[in-house]
Coordinates of C-alpha atoms in Angstrom, one line a residue:
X1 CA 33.7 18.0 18.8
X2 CA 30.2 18.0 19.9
X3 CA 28.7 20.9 21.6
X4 CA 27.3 19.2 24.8
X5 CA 25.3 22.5 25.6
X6 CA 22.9 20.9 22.6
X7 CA 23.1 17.4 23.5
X8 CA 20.4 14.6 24.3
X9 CA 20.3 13.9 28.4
X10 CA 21.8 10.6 28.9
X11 CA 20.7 7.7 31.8
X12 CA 21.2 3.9 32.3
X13 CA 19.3 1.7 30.0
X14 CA 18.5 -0.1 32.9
X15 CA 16.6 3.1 34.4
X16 CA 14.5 3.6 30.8
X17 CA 13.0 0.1 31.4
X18 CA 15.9 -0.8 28.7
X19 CA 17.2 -4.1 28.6
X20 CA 21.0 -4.6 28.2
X21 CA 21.0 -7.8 27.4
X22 CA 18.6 -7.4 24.4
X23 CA 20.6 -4.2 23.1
X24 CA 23.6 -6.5 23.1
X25 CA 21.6 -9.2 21.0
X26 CA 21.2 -6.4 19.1
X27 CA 24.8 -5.6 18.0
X28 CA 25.1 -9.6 17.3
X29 CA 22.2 -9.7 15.2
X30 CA 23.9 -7.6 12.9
X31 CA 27.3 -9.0 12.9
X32 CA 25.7 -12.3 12.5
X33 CA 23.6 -11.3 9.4
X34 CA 26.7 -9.1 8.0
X35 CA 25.0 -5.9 8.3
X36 CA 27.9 -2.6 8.3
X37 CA 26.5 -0.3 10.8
X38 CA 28.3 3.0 11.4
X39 CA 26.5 4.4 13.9
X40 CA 23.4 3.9 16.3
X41 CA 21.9 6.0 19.3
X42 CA 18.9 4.4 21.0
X43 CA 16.7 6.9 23.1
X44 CA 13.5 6.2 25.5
X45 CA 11.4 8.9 27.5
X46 CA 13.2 11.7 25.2
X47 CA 16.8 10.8 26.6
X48 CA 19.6 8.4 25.4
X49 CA 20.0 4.6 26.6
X50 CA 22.5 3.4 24.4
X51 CA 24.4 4.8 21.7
X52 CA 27.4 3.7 19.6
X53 CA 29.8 4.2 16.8
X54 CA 31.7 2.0 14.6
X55 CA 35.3 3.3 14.5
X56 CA 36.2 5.0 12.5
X57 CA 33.2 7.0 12.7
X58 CA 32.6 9.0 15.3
X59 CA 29.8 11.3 16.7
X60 CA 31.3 14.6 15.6
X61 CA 30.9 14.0 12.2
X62 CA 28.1 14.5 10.1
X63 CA 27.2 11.6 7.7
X64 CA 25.4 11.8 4.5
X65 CA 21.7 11.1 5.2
X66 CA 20.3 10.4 1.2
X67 CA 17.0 10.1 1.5
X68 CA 16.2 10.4 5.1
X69 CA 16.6 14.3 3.9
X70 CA 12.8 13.8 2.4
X71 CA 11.6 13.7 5.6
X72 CA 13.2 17.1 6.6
X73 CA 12.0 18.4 3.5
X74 CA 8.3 17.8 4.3
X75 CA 8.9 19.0 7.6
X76 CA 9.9 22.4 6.1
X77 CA 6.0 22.3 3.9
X78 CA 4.3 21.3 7.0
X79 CA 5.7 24.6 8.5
X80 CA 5.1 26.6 5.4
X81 CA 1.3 25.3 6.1
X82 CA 0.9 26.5 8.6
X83 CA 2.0 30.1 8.4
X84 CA 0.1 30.1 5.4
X85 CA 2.6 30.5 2.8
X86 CA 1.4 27.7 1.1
X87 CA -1.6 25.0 1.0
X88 CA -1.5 21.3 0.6
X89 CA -4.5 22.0 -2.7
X90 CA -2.0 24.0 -4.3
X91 CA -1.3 23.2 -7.9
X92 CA 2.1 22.7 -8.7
X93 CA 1.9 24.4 -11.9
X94 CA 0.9 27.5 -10.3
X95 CA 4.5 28.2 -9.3
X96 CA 6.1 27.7 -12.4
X97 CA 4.5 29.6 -15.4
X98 CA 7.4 30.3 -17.4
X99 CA 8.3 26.5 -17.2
X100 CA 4.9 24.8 -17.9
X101 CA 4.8 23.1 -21.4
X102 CA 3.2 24.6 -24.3
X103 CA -0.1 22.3 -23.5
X104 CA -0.5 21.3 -19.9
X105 CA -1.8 17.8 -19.5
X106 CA -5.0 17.2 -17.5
X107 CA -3.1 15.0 -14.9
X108 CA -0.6 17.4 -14.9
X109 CA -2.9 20.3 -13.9
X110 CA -4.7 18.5 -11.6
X111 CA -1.4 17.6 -9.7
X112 CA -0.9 19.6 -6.1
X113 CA 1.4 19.6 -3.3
X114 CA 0.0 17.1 -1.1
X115 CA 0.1 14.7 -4.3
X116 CA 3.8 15.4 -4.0
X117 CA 4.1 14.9 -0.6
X118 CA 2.6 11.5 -1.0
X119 CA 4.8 9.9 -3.7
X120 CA 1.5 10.3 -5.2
X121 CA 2.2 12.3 -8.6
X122 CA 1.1 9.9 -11.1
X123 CA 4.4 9.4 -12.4
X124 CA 5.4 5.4 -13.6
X125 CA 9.2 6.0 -13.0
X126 CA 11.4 8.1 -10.9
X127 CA 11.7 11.6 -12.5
X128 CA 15.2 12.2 -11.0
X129 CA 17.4 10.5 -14.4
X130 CA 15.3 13.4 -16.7
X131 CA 16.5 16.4 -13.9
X132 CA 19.9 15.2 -13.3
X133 CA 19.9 15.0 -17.8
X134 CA 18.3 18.9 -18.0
X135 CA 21.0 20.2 -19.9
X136 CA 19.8 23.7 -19.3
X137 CA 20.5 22.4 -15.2
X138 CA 16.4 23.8 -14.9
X139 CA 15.1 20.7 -12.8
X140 CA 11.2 22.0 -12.3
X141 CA 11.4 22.7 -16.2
X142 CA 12.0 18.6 -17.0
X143 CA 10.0 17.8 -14.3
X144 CA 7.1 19.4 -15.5
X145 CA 7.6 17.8 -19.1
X146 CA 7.5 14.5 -18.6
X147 CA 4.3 12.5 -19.0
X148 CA 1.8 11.9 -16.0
X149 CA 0.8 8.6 -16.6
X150 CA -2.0 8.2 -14.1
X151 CA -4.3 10.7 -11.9
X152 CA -2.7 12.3 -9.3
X153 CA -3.0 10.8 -5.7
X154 CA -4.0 7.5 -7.4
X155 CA -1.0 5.7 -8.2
X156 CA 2.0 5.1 -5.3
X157 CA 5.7 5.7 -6.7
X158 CA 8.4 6.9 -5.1
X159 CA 10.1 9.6 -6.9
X160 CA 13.1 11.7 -5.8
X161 CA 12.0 14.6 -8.3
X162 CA 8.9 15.1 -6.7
X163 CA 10.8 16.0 -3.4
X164 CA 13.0 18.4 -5.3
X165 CA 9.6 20.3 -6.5
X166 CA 8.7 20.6 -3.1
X167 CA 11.9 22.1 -2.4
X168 CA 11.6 24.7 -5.3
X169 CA 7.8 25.6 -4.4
X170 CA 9.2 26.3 -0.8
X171 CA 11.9 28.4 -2.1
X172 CA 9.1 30.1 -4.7
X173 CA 7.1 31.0 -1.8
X174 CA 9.2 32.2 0.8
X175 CA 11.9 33.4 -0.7
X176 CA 14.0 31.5 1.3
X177 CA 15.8 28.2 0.2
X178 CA 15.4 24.6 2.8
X179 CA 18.6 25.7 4.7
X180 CA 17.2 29.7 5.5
X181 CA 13.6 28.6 6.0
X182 CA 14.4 25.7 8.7
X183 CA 17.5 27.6 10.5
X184 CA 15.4 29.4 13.0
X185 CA 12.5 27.4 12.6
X186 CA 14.2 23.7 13.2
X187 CA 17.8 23.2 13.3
X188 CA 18.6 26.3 15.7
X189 CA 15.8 24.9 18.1
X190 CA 17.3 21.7 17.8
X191 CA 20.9 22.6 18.5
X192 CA 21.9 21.4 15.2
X193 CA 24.7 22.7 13.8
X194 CA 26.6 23.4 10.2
X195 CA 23.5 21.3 8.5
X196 CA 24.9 21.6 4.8
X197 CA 22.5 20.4 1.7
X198 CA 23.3 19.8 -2.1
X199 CA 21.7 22.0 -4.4
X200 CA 20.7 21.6 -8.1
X201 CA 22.4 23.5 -11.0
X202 CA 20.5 26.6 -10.4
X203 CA 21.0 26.6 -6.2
X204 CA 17.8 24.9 -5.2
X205 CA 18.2 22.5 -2.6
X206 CA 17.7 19.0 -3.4
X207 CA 15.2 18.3 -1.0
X208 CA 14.8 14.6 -1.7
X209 CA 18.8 14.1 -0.7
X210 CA 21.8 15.9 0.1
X211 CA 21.3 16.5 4.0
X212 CA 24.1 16.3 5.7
X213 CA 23.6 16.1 9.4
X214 CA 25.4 14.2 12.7
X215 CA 23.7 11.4 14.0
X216 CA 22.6 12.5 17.4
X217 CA 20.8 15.7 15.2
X218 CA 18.8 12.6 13.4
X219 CA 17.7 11.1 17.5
X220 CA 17.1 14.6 17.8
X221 CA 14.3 15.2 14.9
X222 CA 12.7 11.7 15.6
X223 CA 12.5 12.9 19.4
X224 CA 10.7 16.1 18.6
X225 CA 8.3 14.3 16.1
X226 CA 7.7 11.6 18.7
X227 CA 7.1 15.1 21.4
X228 CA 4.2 15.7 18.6
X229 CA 6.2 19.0 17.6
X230 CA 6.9 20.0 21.2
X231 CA 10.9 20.7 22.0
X232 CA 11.8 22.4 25.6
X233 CA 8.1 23.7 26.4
X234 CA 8.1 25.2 22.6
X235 CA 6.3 23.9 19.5
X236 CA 7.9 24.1 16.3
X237 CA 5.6 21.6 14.4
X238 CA 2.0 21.6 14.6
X239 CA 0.3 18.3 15.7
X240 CA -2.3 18.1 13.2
X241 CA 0.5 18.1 10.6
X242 CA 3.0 15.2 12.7
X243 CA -0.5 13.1 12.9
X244 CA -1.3 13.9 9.0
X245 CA 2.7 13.6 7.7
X246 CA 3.4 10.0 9.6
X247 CA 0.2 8.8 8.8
X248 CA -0.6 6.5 5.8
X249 CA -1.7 8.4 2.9
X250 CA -1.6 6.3 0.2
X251 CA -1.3 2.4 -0.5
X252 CA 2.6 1.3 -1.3
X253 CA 1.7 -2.5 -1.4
X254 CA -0.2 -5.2 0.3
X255 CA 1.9 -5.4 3.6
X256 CA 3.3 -8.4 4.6
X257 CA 6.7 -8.9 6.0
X258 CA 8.0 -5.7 4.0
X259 CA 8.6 -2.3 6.0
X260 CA 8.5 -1.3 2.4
X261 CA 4.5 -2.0 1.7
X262 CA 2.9 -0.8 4.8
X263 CA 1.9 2.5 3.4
X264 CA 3.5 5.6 2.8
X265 CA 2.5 9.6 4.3
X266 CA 4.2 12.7 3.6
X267 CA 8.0 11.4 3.0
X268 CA 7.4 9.4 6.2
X269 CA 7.4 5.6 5.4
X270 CA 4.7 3.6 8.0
X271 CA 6.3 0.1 9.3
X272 CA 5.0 -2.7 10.7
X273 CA 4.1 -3.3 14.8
X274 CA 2.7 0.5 14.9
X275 CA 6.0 2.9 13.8
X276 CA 6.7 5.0 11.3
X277 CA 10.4 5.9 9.6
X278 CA 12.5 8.4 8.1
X279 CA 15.2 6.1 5.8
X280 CA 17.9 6.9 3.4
X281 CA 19.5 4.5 0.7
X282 CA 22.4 2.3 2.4
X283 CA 21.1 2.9 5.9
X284 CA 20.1 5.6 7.5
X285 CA 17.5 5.5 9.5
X286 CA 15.2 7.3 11.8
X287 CA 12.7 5.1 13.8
X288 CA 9.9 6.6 16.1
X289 CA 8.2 4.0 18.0
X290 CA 5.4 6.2 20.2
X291 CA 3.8 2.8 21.5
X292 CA 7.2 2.5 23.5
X293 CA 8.6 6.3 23.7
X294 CA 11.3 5.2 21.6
X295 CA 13.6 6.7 18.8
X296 CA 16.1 4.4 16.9
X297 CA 18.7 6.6 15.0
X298 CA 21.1 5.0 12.5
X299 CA 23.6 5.3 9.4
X300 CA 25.1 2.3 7.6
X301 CA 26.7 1.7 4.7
X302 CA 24.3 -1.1 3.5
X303 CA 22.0 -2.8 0.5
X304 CA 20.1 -4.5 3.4
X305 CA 17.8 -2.2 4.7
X306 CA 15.3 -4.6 5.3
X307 CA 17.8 -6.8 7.3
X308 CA 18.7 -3.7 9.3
X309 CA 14.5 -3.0 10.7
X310 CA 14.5 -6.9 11.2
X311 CA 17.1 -6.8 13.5
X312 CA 15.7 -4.3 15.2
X313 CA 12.0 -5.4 15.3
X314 CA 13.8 -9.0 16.6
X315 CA 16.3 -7.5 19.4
X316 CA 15.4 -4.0 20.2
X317 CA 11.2 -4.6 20.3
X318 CA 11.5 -7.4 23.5
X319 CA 14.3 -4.8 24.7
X320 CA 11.4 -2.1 25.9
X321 CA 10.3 -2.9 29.6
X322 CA 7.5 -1.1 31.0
X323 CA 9.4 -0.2 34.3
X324 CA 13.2 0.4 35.0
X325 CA 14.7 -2.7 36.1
X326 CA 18.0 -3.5 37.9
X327 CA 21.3 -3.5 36.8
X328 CA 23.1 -6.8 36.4
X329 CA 25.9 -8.6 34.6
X330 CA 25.0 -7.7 31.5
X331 CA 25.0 -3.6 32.1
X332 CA 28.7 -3.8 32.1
X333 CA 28.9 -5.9 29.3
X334 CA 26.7 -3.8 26.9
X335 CA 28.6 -0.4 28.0
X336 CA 32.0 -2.1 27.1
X337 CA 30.7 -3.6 23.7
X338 CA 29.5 0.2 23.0
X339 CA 32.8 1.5 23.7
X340 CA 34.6 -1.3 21.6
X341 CA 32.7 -0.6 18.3
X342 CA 35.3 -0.8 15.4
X343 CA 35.6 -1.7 11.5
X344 CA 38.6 -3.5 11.6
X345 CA 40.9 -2.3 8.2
X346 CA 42.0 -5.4 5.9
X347 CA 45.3 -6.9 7.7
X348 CA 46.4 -9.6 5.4
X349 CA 49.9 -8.5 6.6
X350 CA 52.3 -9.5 4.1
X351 CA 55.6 -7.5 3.5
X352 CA 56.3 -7.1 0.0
X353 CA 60.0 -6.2 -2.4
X354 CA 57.7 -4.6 -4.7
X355 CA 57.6 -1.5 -2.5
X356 CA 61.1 -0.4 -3.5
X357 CA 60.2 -1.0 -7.0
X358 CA 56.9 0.9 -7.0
X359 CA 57.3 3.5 -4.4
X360 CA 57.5 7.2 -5.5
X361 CA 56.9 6.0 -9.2
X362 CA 53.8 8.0 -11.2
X363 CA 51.7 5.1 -13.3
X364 CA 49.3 6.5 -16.0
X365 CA 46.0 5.0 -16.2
X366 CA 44.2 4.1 -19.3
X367 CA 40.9 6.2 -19.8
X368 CA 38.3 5.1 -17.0
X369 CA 34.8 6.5 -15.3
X370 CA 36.8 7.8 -12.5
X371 CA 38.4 10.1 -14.9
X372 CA 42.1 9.7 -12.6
X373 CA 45.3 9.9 -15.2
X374 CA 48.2 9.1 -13.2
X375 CA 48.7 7.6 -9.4
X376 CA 51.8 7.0 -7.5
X377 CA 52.5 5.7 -4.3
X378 CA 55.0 6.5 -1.9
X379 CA 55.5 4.1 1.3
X380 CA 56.5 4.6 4.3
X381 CA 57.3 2.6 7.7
X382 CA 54.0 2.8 9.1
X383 CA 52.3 4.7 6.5
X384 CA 51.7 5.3 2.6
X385 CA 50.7 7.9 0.3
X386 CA 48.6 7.4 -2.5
X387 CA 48.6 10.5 -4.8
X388 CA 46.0 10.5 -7.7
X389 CA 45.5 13.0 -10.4
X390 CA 42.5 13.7 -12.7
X391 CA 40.2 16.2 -14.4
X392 CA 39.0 17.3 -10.6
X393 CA 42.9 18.3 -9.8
X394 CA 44.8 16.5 -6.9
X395 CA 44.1 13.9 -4.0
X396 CA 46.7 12.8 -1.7
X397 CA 45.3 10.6 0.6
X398 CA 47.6 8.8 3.6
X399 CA 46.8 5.5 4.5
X400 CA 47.7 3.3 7.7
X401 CA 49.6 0.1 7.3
X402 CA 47.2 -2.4 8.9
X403 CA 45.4 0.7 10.5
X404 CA 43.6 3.8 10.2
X405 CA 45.1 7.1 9.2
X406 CA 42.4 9.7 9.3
X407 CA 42.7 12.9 7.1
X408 CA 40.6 15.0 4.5
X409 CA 39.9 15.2 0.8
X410 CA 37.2 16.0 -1.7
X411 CA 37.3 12.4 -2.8
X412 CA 34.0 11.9 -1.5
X413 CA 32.5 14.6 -3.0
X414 CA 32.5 16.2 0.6
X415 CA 34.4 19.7 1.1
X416 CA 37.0 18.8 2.9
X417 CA 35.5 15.3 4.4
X418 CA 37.3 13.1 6.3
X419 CA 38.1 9.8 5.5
X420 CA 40.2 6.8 7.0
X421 CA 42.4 4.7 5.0
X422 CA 44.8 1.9 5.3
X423 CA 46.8 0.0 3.1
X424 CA 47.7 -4.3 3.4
X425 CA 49.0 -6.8 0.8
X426 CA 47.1 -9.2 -0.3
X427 CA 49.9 -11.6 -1.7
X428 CA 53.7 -10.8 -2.4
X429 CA 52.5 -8.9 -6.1
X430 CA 48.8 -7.4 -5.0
X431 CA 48.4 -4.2 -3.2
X432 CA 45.1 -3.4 -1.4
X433 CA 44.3 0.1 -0.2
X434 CA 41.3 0.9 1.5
X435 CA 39.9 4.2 1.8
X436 CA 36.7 4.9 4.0
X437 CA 34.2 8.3 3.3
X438 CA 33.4 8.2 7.5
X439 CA 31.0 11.2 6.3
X440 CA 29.3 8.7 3.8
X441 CA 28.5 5.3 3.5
X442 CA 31.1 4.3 0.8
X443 CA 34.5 2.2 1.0
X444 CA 36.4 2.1 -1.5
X445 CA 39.1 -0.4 -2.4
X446 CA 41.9 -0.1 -5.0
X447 CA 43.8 -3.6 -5.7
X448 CA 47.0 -2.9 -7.9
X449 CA 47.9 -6.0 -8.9
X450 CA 52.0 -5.9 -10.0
X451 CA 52.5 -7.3 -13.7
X452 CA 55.7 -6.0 -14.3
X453 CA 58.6 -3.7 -13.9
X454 CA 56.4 -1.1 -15.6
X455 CA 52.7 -2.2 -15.2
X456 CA 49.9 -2.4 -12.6
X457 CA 46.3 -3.5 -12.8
X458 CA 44.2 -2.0 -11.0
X459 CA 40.8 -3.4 -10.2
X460 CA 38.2 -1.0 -7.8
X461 CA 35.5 -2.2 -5.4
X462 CA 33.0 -0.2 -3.4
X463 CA 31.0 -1.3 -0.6
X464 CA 27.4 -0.3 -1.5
X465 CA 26.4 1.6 -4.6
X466 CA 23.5 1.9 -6.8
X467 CA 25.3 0.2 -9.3
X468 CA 27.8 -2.9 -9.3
X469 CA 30.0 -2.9 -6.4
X470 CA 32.8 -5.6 -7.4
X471 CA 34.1 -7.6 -9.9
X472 CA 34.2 -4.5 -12.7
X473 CA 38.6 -3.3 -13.2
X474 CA 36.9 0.0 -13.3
X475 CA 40.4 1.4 -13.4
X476 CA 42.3 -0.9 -16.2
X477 CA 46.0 -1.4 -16.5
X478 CA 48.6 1.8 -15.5
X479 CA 52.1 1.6 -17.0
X480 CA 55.1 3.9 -16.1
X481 CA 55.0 7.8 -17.8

């Protein structure tokens, strides 16, 4: 549970000049445009109005934050800065002279931290595909072999790998990887707690992903960069380098209606009506708004990140009052939607004689991505248990019939992480389970689809991904051992 020692203060909406009845347009705007939220905490004048979680998610958990971890990242060079372990004119080559290619391009030479900060490097595609493909697992070693199309600081593109670099000069510098470096100097501060970070093949920290973090921690780092550094009378961030990182740097497209093209600082993205963002793929977000003394912290599990911001630019922009105002009918309303927030779990609701006829047997799969050979599942009254077996070892996972059973498993690629799942049928011969990461954004759904006495098809669907999400019988057909 959370440590309330380390927690935001909390008031009324109605005393931060909040307006209930906007916040609650709010929470329609997205059901009405289909938008998954998982959690959301909305703070003014550095304490929390409103705040919310989808069950079953819940503020205890930490949630994986993608690429909102970028903005932590730069926050770890800004600090670096300024206690002069590093400089934004540093070349990046200079840090890696057993890794440089035999002949060092002139672009690539000329290349230098704040270039990397910037999304700047002069790189036409994402350099992430070449590190994750370094069969020698030496990321800054690809990195630094792959051509530099254009001169540095010229050319906007945003590229995961150059976040990773910064991540690897940091550690080159100070000895210290992202975790060690910002432990005393952010999250300890901060009062956040059991921050855990992927690393690279060689223990590096990925910098441009991988944070893992809860979502009152997120409110908590847009609060102390809308304080300009400043957290309980101490700074931990120099101003110069807030004003500098959230600033635009470089040109990311012509504007518009985008959030996406309004111009881009150092892993801070600038939006439109005067704010600037932290985001991460499928929905995280962190939104300072320092015209209004506002933070907007978020995770999802959704492709519409645009959809999300306009939501919020629609609902929560007219909900910012410039004095407290009364409370009235829709105060109560707005704190018992809060408290209601649920993903309901598929509840087609069938019954089903194939359960005696499939329970407790073991199916073996044909060869798929997932790499699972055999699943079996075992039902119970209110419960099942879905056992699967692959090259990673063994996952049983107990789902809820109509609801959610919470438990743990590495399934997510989480140590341990929870996860909800449930279990309905579809029709008299199809089997849905459904089992929610409630650390990550992902839902996965398993239809088993009864051919015979022997045979099962199983089809898989995820809710977001950076591939196909439906449609694809990832799994194939699984016949009795």
């Amino acid at each position: 549970m959370q440590n309330t020692d380390v927690s935001l203060p909390r008031k009324s909406p109605e005393e931060l000049g909040i307006s209930s009845k906007n916040v609650i347009g709010f929470l329609d705007g997205l059901k009405a445009h289909n938008i998954e939220l998982h959690s959301f905490m909305f703070l003014r004048h550095g304490n929390v109005a409103a705040e919310g979680w989808w069950s079953p998610y819940a503020p205890e958990l930490p949630h994986m934050l993608f690429s909102l971890s970028k903005s932590f990242t730069s926050t770890a060079i800004g600090m670096a800065v300024h206690e002069g372990i590093l400089t934004l004119d540093d070349q990046v080559i200079s840090f890696f002279p057993e890794d440089l290619p035999e002949e060092v391009p002139h672009h690539l030479a000329a290349m230098q931290i704040r270039h990397l900060l910037m999304m700047g490097t002069g790189h036409d595609k994402d350099t992430m595909d070449a590190l994750h493909e370094a069969e020698d697992g030496n990321w800054a070693k690809a990195f630094l072999s792959l051509p530099v199309d254009h001169e540095p600081g010229t050319h906007f593109l945003y590229n995961t790998g150059a976040t990773y670099m910064l991540s690897a000069i940091l550690q080159k510098a100070s000895g210290q990887n992202l975790l060690q470096f910002l432990h005393n100097r952010l999250f300890e501060p901060l009062g956040i707690q059991h921050p855990t970070w992927e690393t690279c093949p060689r223990g590096i920290h990925t910098g441009g992903f991988g944070l893992n973090i809860t979502t009152e921690d997120i409110a908590k780092f847009g609060q102390l960069y809308l304080q300009k550094g400043m957290w309980q009378g101490q700074r931990l961030i120099e101003e110069q380098w807030i004003d500098e990182a959230t600033s635009k740097q470089i040109s990311n497209g012509d504007g518009g209606d985008s959030d996406w093209a309004q111009g881009y600082g150092y892993q801070f993205w600038r939006c439109r009506h005067g704010v600037y963002r932290g985001d991460g793929a499928f929905g995280q977000f962190c939104i300072v708004l320092p015209e209004h003394d506002a933070v907007i912290a978020m995770t999802s599990g959704t492709n519409d990140l645009q959809g999300v911001l306009n939501v919020v630019w629609e609902h929560l922009l007219d909900a910012l009052l410039p004095e407290p105002v009364d409370v009235d009918e829709w105060s109560g309303e707005l704190k018992e939607r809060l408290e209601q927030l649920h993903l309901e779990p598929p509840q087609i609701g069938l019954d089903s004689l194939r359960e005696a006829q499939i329970g407790g047997r073991t199916y073996k799969l044909e060869e798929n991505e997932l790499k699972i050979e055999n699943l079996s599942i075992e039902f119970e009254k209110d419960a099942a248990v879905l056992t699967l077996q692959g090259f990673d070892g063994e996952h049983k996972l107990k789902l809820g019939r109509h609801h959610w059973m919470i438990g743990q498993s590495q399934l997510f690629n989480r140590q341990d992480g929870y996860f909800a799942g449930s279990f309905t049928w579809k029709t008299t011969e199809a089997l849905l389970l459904t089992i929610r990461g409630i650390e990550t954004p992902f839902c996965l759904s398993l239809e088993a689809q009864y051919q015979d006495e022997d045979t099962l098809e199983i089809q898989q669907g995820i809710n977001v991904s950076f591939g196909p999400t439906e449609g694809k019988p990832i799994l194939g057909r699984a016949s009795m051992e």
